[in-house]
Coordinates of C-alpha atoms in Angstrom, one line a residue:
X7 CA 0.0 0.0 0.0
X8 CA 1.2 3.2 -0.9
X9 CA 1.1 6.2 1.5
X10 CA 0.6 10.1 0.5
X11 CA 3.0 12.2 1.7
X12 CA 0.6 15.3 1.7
X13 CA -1.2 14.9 5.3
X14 CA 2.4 14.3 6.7
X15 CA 4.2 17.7 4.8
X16 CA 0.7 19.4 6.5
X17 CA 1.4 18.3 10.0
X18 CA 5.1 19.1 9.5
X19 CA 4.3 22.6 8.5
X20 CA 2.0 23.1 10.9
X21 CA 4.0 21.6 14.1
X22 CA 6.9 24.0 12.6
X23 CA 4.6 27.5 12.9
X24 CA 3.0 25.9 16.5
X25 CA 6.8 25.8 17.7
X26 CA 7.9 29.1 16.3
X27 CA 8.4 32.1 19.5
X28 CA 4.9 33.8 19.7
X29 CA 5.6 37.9 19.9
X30 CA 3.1 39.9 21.3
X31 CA 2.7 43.2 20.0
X32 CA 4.0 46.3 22.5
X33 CA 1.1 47.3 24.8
X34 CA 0.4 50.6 24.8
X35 CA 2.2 52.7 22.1
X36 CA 0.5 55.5 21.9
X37 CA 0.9 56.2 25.7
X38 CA 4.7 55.7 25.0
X39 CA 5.3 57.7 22.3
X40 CA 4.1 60.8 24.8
X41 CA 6.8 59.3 27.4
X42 CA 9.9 59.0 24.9
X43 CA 11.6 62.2 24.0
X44 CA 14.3 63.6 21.7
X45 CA 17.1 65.2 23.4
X46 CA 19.1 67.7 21.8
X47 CA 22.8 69.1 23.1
X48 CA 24.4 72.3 21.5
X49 CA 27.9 72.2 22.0
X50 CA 30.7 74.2 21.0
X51 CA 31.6 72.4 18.2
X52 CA 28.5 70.9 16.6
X53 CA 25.1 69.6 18.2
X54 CA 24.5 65.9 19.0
X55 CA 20.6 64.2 19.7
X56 CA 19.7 61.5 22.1
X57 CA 16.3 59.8 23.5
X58 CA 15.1 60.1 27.2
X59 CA 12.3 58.3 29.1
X60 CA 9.7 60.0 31.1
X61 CA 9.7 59.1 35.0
X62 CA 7.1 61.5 36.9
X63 CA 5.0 64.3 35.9
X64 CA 7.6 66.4 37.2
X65 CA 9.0 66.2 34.2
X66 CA 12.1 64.2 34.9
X67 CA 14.0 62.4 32.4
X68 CA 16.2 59.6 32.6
X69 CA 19.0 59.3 29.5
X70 CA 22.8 58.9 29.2
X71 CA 25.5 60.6 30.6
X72 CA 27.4 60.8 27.2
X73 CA 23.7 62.1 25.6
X74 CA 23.9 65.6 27.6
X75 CA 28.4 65.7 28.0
X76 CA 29.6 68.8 26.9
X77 CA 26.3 70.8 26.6
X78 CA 26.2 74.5 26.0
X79 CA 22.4 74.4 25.4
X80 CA 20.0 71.8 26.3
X81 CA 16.5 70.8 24.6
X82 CA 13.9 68.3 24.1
X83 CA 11.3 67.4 21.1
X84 CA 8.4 65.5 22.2
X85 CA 6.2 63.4 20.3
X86 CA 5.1 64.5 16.7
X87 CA 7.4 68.5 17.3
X88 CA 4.5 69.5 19.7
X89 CA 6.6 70.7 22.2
X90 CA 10.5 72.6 22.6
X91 CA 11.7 72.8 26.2
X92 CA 15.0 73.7 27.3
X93 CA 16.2 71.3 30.2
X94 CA 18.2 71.4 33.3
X95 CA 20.8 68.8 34.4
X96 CA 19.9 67.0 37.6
X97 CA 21.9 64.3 38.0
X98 CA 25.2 63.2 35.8
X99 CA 27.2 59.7 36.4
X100 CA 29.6 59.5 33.7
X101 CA 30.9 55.7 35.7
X102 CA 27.2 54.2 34.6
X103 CA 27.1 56.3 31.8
X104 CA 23.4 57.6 33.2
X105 CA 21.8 61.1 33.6
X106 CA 18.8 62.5 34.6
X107 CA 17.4 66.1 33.0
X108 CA 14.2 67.7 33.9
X109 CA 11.8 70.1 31.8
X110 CA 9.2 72.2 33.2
X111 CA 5.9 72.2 31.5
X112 CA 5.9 69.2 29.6
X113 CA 2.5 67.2 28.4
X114 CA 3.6 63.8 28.3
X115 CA 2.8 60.4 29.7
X116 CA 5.3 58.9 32.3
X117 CA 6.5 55.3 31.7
X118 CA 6.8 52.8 34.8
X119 CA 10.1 50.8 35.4
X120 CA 10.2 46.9 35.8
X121 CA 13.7 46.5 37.8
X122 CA 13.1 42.9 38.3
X123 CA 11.4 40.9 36.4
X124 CA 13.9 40.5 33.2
X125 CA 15.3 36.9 32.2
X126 CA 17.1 35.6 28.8
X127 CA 15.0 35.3 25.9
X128 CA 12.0 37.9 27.2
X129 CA 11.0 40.0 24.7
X130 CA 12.0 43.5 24.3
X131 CA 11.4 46.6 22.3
X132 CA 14.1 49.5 21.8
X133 CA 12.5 52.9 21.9
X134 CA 14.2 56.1 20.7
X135 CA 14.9 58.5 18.1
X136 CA 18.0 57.5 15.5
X137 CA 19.8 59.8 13.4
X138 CA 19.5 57.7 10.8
X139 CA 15.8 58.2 10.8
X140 CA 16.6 62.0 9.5
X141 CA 17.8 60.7 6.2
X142 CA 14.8 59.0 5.7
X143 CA 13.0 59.8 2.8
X144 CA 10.4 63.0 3.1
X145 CA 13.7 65.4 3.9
X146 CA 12.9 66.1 7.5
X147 CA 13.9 65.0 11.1
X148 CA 12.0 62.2 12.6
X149 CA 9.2 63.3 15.1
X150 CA 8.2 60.0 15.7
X151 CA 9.8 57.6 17.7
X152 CA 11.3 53.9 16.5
X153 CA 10.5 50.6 17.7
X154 CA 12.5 47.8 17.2
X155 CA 12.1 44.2 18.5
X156 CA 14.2 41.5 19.7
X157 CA 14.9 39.4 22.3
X158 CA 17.4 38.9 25.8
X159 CA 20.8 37.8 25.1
X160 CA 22.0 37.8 28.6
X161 CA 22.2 39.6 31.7
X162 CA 25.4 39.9 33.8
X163 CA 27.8 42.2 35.3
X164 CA 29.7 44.7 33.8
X165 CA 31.6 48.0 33.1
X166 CA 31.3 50.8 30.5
X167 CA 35.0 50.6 30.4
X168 CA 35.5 52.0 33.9
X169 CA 36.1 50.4 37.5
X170 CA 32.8 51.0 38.0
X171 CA 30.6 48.0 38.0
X172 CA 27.0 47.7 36.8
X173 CA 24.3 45.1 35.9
X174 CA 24.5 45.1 32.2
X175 CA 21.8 44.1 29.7
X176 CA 22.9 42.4 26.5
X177 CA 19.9 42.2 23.6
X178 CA 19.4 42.2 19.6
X179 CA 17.0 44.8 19.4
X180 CA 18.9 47.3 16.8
X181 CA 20.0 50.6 18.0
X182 CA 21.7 53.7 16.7
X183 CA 23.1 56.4 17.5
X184 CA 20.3 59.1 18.8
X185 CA 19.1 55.9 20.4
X186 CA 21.5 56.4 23.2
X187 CA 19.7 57.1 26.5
X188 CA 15.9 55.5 25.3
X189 CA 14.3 53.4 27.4
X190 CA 14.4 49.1 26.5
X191 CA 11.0 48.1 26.9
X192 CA 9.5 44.9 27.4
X193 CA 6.1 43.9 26.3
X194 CA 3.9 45.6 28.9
X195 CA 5.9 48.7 27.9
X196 CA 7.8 49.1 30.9
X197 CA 11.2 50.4 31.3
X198 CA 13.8 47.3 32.1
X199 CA 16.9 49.3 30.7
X200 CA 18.9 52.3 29.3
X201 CA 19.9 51.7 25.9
X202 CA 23.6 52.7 26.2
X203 CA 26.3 53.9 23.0
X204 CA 29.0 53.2 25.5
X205 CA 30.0 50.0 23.7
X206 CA 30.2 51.1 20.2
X207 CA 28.0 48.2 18.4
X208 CA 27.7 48.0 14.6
X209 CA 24.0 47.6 13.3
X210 CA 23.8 44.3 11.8
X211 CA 25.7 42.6 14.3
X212 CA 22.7 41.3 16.6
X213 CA 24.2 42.7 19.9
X214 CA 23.6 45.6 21.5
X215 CA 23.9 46.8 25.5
X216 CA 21.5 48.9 28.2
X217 CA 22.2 49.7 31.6
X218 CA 19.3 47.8 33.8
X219 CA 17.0 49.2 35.4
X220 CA 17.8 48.8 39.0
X221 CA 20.3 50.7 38.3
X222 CA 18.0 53.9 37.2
X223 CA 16.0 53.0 40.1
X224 CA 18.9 53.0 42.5
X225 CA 20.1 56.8 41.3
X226 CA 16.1 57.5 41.5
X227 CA 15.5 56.2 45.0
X228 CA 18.8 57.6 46.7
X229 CA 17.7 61.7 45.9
X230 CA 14.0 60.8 46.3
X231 CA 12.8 61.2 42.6
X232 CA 9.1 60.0 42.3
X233 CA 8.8 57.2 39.7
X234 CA 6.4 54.5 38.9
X235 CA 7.3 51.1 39.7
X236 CA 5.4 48.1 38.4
X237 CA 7.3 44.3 38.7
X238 CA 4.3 42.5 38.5
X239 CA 4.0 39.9 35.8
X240 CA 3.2 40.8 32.1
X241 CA 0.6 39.1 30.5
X242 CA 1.0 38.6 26.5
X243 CA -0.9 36.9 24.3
X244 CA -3.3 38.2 21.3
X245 CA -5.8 41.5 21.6
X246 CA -5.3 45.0 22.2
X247 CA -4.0 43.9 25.9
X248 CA -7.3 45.8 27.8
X249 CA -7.0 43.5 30.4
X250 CA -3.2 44.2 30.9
X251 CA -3.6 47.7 31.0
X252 CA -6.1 47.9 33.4
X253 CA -4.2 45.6 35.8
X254 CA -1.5 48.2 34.9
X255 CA -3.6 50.9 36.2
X256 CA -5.4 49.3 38.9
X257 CA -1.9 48.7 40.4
X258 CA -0.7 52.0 39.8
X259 CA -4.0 53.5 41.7
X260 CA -3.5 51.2 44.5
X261 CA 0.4 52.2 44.5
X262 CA -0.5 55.9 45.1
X263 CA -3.5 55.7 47.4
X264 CA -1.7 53.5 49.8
X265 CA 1.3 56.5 49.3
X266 CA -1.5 59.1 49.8
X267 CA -3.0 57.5 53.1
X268 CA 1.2 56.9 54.5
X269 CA 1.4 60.4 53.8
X270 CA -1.8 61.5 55.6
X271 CA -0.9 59.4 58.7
X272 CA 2.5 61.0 58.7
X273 CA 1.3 64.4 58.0
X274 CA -1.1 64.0 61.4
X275 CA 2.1 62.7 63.3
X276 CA 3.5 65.6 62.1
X277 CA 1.0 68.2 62.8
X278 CA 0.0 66.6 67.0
X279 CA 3.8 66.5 67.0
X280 CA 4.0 70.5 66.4
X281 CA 0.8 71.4 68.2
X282 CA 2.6 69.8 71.4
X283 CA 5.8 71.3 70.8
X284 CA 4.0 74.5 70.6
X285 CA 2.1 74.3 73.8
X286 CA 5.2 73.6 75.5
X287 CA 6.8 76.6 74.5
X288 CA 3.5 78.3 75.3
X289 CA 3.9 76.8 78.3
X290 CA 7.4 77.6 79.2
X291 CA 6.6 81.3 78.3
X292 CA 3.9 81.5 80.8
X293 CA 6.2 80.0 83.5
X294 CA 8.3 82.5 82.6
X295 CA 6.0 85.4 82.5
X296 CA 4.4 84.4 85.9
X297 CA 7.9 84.3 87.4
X298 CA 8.5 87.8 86.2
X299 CA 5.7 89.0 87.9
X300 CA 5.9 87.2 91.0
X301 CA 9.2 88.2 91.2
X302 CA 8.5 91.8 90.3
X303 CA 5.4 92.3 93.1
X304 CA 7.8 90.5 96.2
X305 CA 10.7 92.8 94.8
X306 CA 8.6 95.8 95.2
X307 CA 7.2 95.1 98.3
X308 CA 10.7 94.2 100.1
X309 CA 11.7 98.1 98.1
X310 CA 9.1 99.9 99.5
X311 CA 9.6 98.7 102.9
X312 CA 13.3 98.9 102.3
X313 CA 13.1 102.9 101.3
X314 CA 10.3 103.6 104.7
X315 CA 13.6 101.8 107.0
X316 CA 16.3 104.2 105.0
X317 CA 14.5 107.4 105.2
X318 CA 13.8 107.0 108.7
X319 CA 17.2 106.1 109.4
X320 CA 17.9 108.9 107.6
X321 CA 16.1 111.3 109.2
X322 CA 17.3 110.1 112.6
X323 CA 20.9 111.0 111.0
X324 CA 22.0 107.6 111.0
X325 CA 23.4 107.3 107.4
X326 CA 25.8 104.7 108.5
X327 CA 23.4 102.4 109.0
X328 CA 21.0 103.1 106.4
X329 CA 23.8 102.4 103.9
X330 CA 24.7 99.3 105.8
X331 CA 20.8 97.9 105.6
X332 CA 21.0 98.6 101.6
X333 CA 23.7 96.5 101.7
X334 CA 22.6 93.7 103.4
X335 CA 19.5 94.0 101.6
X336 CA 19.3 95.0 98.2
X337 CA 22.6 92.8 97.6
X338 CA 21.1 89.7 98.3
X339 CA 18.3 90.5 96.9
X340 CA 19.6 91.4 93.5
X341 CA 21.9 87.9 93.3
X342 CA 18.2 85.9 94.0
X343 CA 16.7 87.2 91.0
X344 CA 20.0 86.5 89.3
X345 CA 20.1 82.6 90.3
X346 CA 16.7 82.1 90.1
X347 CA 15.6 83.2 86.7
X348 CA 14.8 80.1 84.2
X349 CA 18.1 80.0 81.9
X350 CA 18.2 81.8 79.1
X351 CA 21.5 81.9 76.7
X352 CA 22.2 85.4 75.7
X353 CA 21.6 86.5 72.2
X354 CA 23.6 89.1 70.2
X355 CA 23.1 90.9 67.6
X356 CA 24.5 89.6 64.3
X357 CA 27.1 92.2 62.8
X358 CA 27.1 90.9 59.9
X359 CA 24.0 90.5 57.8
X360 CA 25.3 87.6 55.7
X361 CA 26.2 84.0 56.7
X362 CA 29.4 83.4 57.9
X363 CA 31.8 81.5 57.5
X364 CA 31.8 77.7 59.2
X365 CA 35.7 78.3 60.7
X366 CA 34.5 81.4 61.7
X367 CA 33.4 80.6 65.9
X368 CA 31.0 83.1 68.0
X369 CA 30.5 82.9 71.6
X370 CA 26.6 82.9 70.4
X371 CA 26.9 80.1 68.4
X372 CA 29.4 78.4 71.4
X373 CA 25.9 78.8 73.8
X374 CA 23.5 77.8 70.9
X375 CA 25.7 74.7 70.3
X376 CA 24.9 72.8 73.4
X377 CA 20.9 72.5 72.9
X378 CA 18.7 73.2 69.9
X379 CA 16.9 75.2 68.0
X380 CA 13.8 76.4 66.9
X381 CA 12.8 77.6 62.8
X382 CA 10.3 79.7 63.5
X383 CA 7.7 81.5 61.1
X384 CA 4.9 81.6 58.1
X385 CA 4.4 79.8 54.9
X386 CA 1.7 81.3 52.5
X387 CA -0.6 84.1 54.1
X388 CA -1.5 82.6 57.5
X389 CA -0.2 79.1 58.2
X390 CA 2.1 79.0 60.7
X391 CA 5.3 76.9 61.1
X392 CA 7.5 75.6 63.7
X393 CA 10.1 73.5 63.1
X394 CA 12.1 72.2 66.2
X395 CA 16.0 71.1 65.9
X396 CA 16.3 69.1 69.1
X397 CA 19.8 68.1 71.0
X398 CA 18.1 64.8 70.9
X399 CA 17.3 64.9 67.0
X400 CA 20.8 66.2 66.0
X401 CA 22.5 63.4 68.3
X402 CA 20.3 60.8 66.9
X403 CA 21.7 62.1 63.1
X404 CA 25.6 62.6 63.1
X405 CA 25.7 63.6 59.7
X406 CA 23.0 66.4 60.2
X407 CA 19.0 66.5 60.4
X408 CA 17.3 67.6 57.5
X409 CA 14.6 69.7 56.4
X410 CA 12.1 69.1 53.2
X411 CA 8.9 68.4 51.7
X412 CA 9.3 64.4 51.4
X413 CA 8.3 63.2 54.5
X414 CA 10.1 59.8 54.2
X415 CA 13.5 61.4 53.3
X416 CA 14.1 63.9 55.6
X417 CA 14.1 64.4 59.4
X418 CA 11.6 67.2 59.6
X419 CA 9.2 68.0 56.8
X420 CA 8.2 71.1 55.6
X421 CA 5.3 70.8 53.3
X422 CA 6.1 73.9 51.1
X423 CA 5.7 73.4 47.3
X424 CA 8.5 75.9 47.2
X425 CA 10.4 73.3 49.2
X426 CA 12.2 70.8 48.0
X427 CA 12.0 67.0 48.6
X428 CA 15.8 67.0 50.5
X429 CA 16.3 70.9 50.6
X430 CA 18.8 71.9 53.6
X431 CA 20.3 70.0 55.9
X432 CA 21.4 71.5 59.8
X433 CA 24.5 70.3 62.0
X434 CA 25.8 71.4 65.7
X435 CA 29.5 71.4 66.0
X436 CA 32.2 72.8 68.2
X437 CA 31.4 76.5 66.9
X438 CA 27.5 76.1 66.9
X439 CA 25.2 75.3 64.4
X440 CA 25.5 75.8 60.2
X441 CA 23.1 74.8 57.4
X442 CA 23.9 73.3 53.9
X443 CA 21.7 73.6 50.7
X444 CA 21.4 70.0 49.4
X445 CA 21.1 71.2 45.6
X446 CA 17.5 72.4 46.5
X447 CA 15.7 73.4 43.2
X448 CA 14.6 77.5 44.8
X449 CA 17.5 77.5 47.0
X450 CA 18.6 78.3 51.2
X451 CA 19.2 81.9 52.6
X452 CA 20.7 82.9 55.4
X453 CA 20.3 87.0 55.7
X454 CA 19.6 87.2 52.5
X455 CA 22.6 85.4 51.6
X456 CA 22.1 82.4 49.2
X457 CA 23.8 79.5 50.3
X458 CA 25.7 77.3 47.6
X459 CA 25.0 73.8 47.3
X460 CA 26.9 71.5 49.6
X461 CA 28.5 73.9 51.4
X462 CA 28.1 74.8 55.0
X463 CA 27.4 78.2 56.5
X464 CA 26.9 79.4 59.6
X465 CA 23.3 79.6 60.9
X466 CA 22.9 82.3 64.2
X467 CA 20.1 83.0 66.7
X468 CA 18.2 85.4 65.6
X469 CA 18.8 85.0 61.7
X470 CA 16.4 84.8 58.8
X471 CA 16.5 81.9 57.3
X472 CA 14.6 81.2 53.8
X473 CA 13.9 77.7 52.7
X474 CA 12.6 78.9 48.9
X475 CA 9.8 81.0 49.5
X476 CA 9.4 80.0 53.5
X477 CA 11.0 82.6 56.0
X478 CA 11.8 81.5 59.2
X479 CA 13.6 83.2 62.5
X480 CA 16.1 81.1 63.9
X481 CA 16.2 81.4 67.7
X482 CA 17.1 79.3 71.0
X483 CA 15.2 75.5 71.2

């Protein structure tokens, strides 16, 4: 019997297309081409162009260090040439070859960041703006970002040619230069690395390298840069990927209404904290004040009986001995008041309306040096503030207890929108207390004095001290 060969070529073909990789298409492109941006560096000698991602809708960027190196001018181009915005350099690590830039005013869509869920062979898309796409037929620069697709190489540990190490993504989606700095997607569209020009790969040769993205993520989280984070698992297959999304965005509204509900519990911390600090200056002040007085009504009643026993010892000619009682009274009487008065370190008056110096010691910062202090004033039109440097806090932070709006970065928050998330940070030493400015985006003023980033000044009682638009007296805690 003779057997066709046409059922058994069929199942062949068909077992071959069942066993070929099944790509899903990227979710969510039209969201990502609002998150991916062209950057664009003037130098001296020529311009250069690079790709960013998108991290928070405070318009921060994320890109390479080798993107922005050497700029004289700094720009992006988002999506379709709807938007020009000059940029500002935040952060620069030429070791990992990563940067991040921030615009003002951008309308864009901010792209989460999966920093662990990445293995060999998972699917990912390179995002970004080549040069080559200028040549393109039409005659005019790209305004629409590239995709390209490939796949995982390997992951493993690295250098860009420095002693630096870093996790190091290897993959065969093409790149080209102008990619530099683009975010490597995977399916869901999240961010899993930094397409990186550092290792100067050839198109055509199927390997190209990104920075991973814990270590975008590590930069972000050590100076408290907002980004979304989602590691949960993608879900591919065939459709538009609905369901996807809206686990996407589910998780993301989850993410920032537990965030919101920390931050309310921490902001009522904060706010029974102050009221209690408040009444127990209140408190202390009417201790005070009742001593005063007190003091003042027994002094004038031992006086008065004091000036009848002169004047009749006067009268009598007796001066001796009147002279002799005022001694043995008024004496004695003057050193109680002295000795018994609640402790308060003298203040004087600053000379010099600017900050000084941190070598330069005071005998008023010497007595401010061995307690605290209190930051003391208004934000806005009527809400107070009261911000309370304690020996207790300072000893409990070697390194300094600082001020800000984020409340799980800083020792004391300020919620200021003028303030920034790690703004100034205050230390005690031998000569008293000083304040540094911690690269705060409106800046620290002592006196009017602006205080340059990362280095100390001296902060005396009785100054005015600006944290951007806040004004604050310092005086004795």
């Amino acid at each position: 019997m003779q057997l066709s060969l046409k059922p058994i070529l069929l199942f062949t073909a068909l077992l071959g297309l069942l066993l070929q990789p099944a790509y899903a298409a990227l979710k969510g492109v039209d969201k990502l081409e609002r998150g991916v941006v062209r950057i664009v560096n003037i130098m001296v000698d020529g311009t250069s162009t690079g790709t960013g991602s998108l991290l928070n809708k405070d318009g921060y960027i994320a890109t390479n260090h080798h993107v922005i190196e050497d700029y004289q001018e700094l720009f992006i181009i988002t999506h379709n040439d709807e938007q020009r915005i000059e940029a500002e350099v935040i952060i620069d690590s030429p070791a990992l070859d990563l940067a991040i830039i921030r615009v003002r005013g951008i309308n864009g869509h901010p792209i989460a960041i999966n920093d662990s869920r990445l293995n060999k062979t998972d699917q990912v898309y390179a995002f970004g703006y080549p040069g080559i796409s200028d040549q393109a037929p039409g005659g005019s620069h790209a305004i629409q970002a590239t995709a390209t697709e490939g796949t995982v190489s390997r992951i493993y540990t690295g250098s860009w040619g420095g002693s630096r190490s870093l996790k190091i993504v290897q993959h065969d989606a093409a790149v080209n230069p102008g990619n530099s700095g683009g975010p490597l997607l995977d399916a869901c569209g999240r961010i899993v690395g930094t397409n990186t020009m550092a290792i100067k790969a050839q198109a055509g040769h199927g390997a190209f390298w990104a920075s991973h993205a814990s270590e975008l993520t590590a930069i972000l989280k050590d100076r408290g840069i907002d980004y979304i984070r989602d590691n949960s698992e993608c879900v591919t297959g065939s459709g538009d990927g609905t369901d996807a999304q809206a686990r996407k965005d589910a998780l993301t509204a989850k993410s920032a209404a537990e965030l919101a509900e920390q931050r309310a519990r921490e902001a009522e911390l904060k706010a029974a904290e102050l009221r209690q600090q408040m009444d127990e200056q209140l408190g202390e002040r009417d201790k005070q004040l009742n001593w005063l007085i007190d003091n003042v009504l027994l002094a004038g009643s031992i006086m008065a009986g004091l000036l009848v026993i002169t004047l009749l010892l006067a009268v009598k000619g007796n001066r001796q001995k009147a002279a002799q009682v005022v001694h043995q009274v008024v004496e004695p009487l003057s050193q109680r008041f002295r000795g018994s008065a609640p402790a308060r370190p003298p203040v004087t008056p600053a000379s010099n309306p600017g900050p000084a110096p941190v070598h330069a010691p005071s005998p008023q910062l010497a007595a401010a040096g061995a307690g605290g202090i209190v930051l003391s004033g208004f934000k806005g039109q009527s809400d107070s503030v009261c911000l309370q440097v304690t020996a207790a806090l300072l000893s409990a932070n070697p390194k300094g207890c600082s001020i800000g709006r984020h409340p799980q970065l800083v020792d004391l928050m300020l919620d200021d929108n003028s303030v920034s998330r790690r703004h100034a940070r205050i230390k005690r030493d031998a000569n008293g207390f000083t304040i540094e400015d911690l690269n705060s985006t409106n800046g620290t003023r002592v006196n009017g004095v602006v205080v340059q980033p990362f280095k100390p000044v001296a902060l005396p009682l009785d100054a005015q001290l600006q944290l951007g638009d806040v004004k604050l007296l310092v005086s004795q805690g």
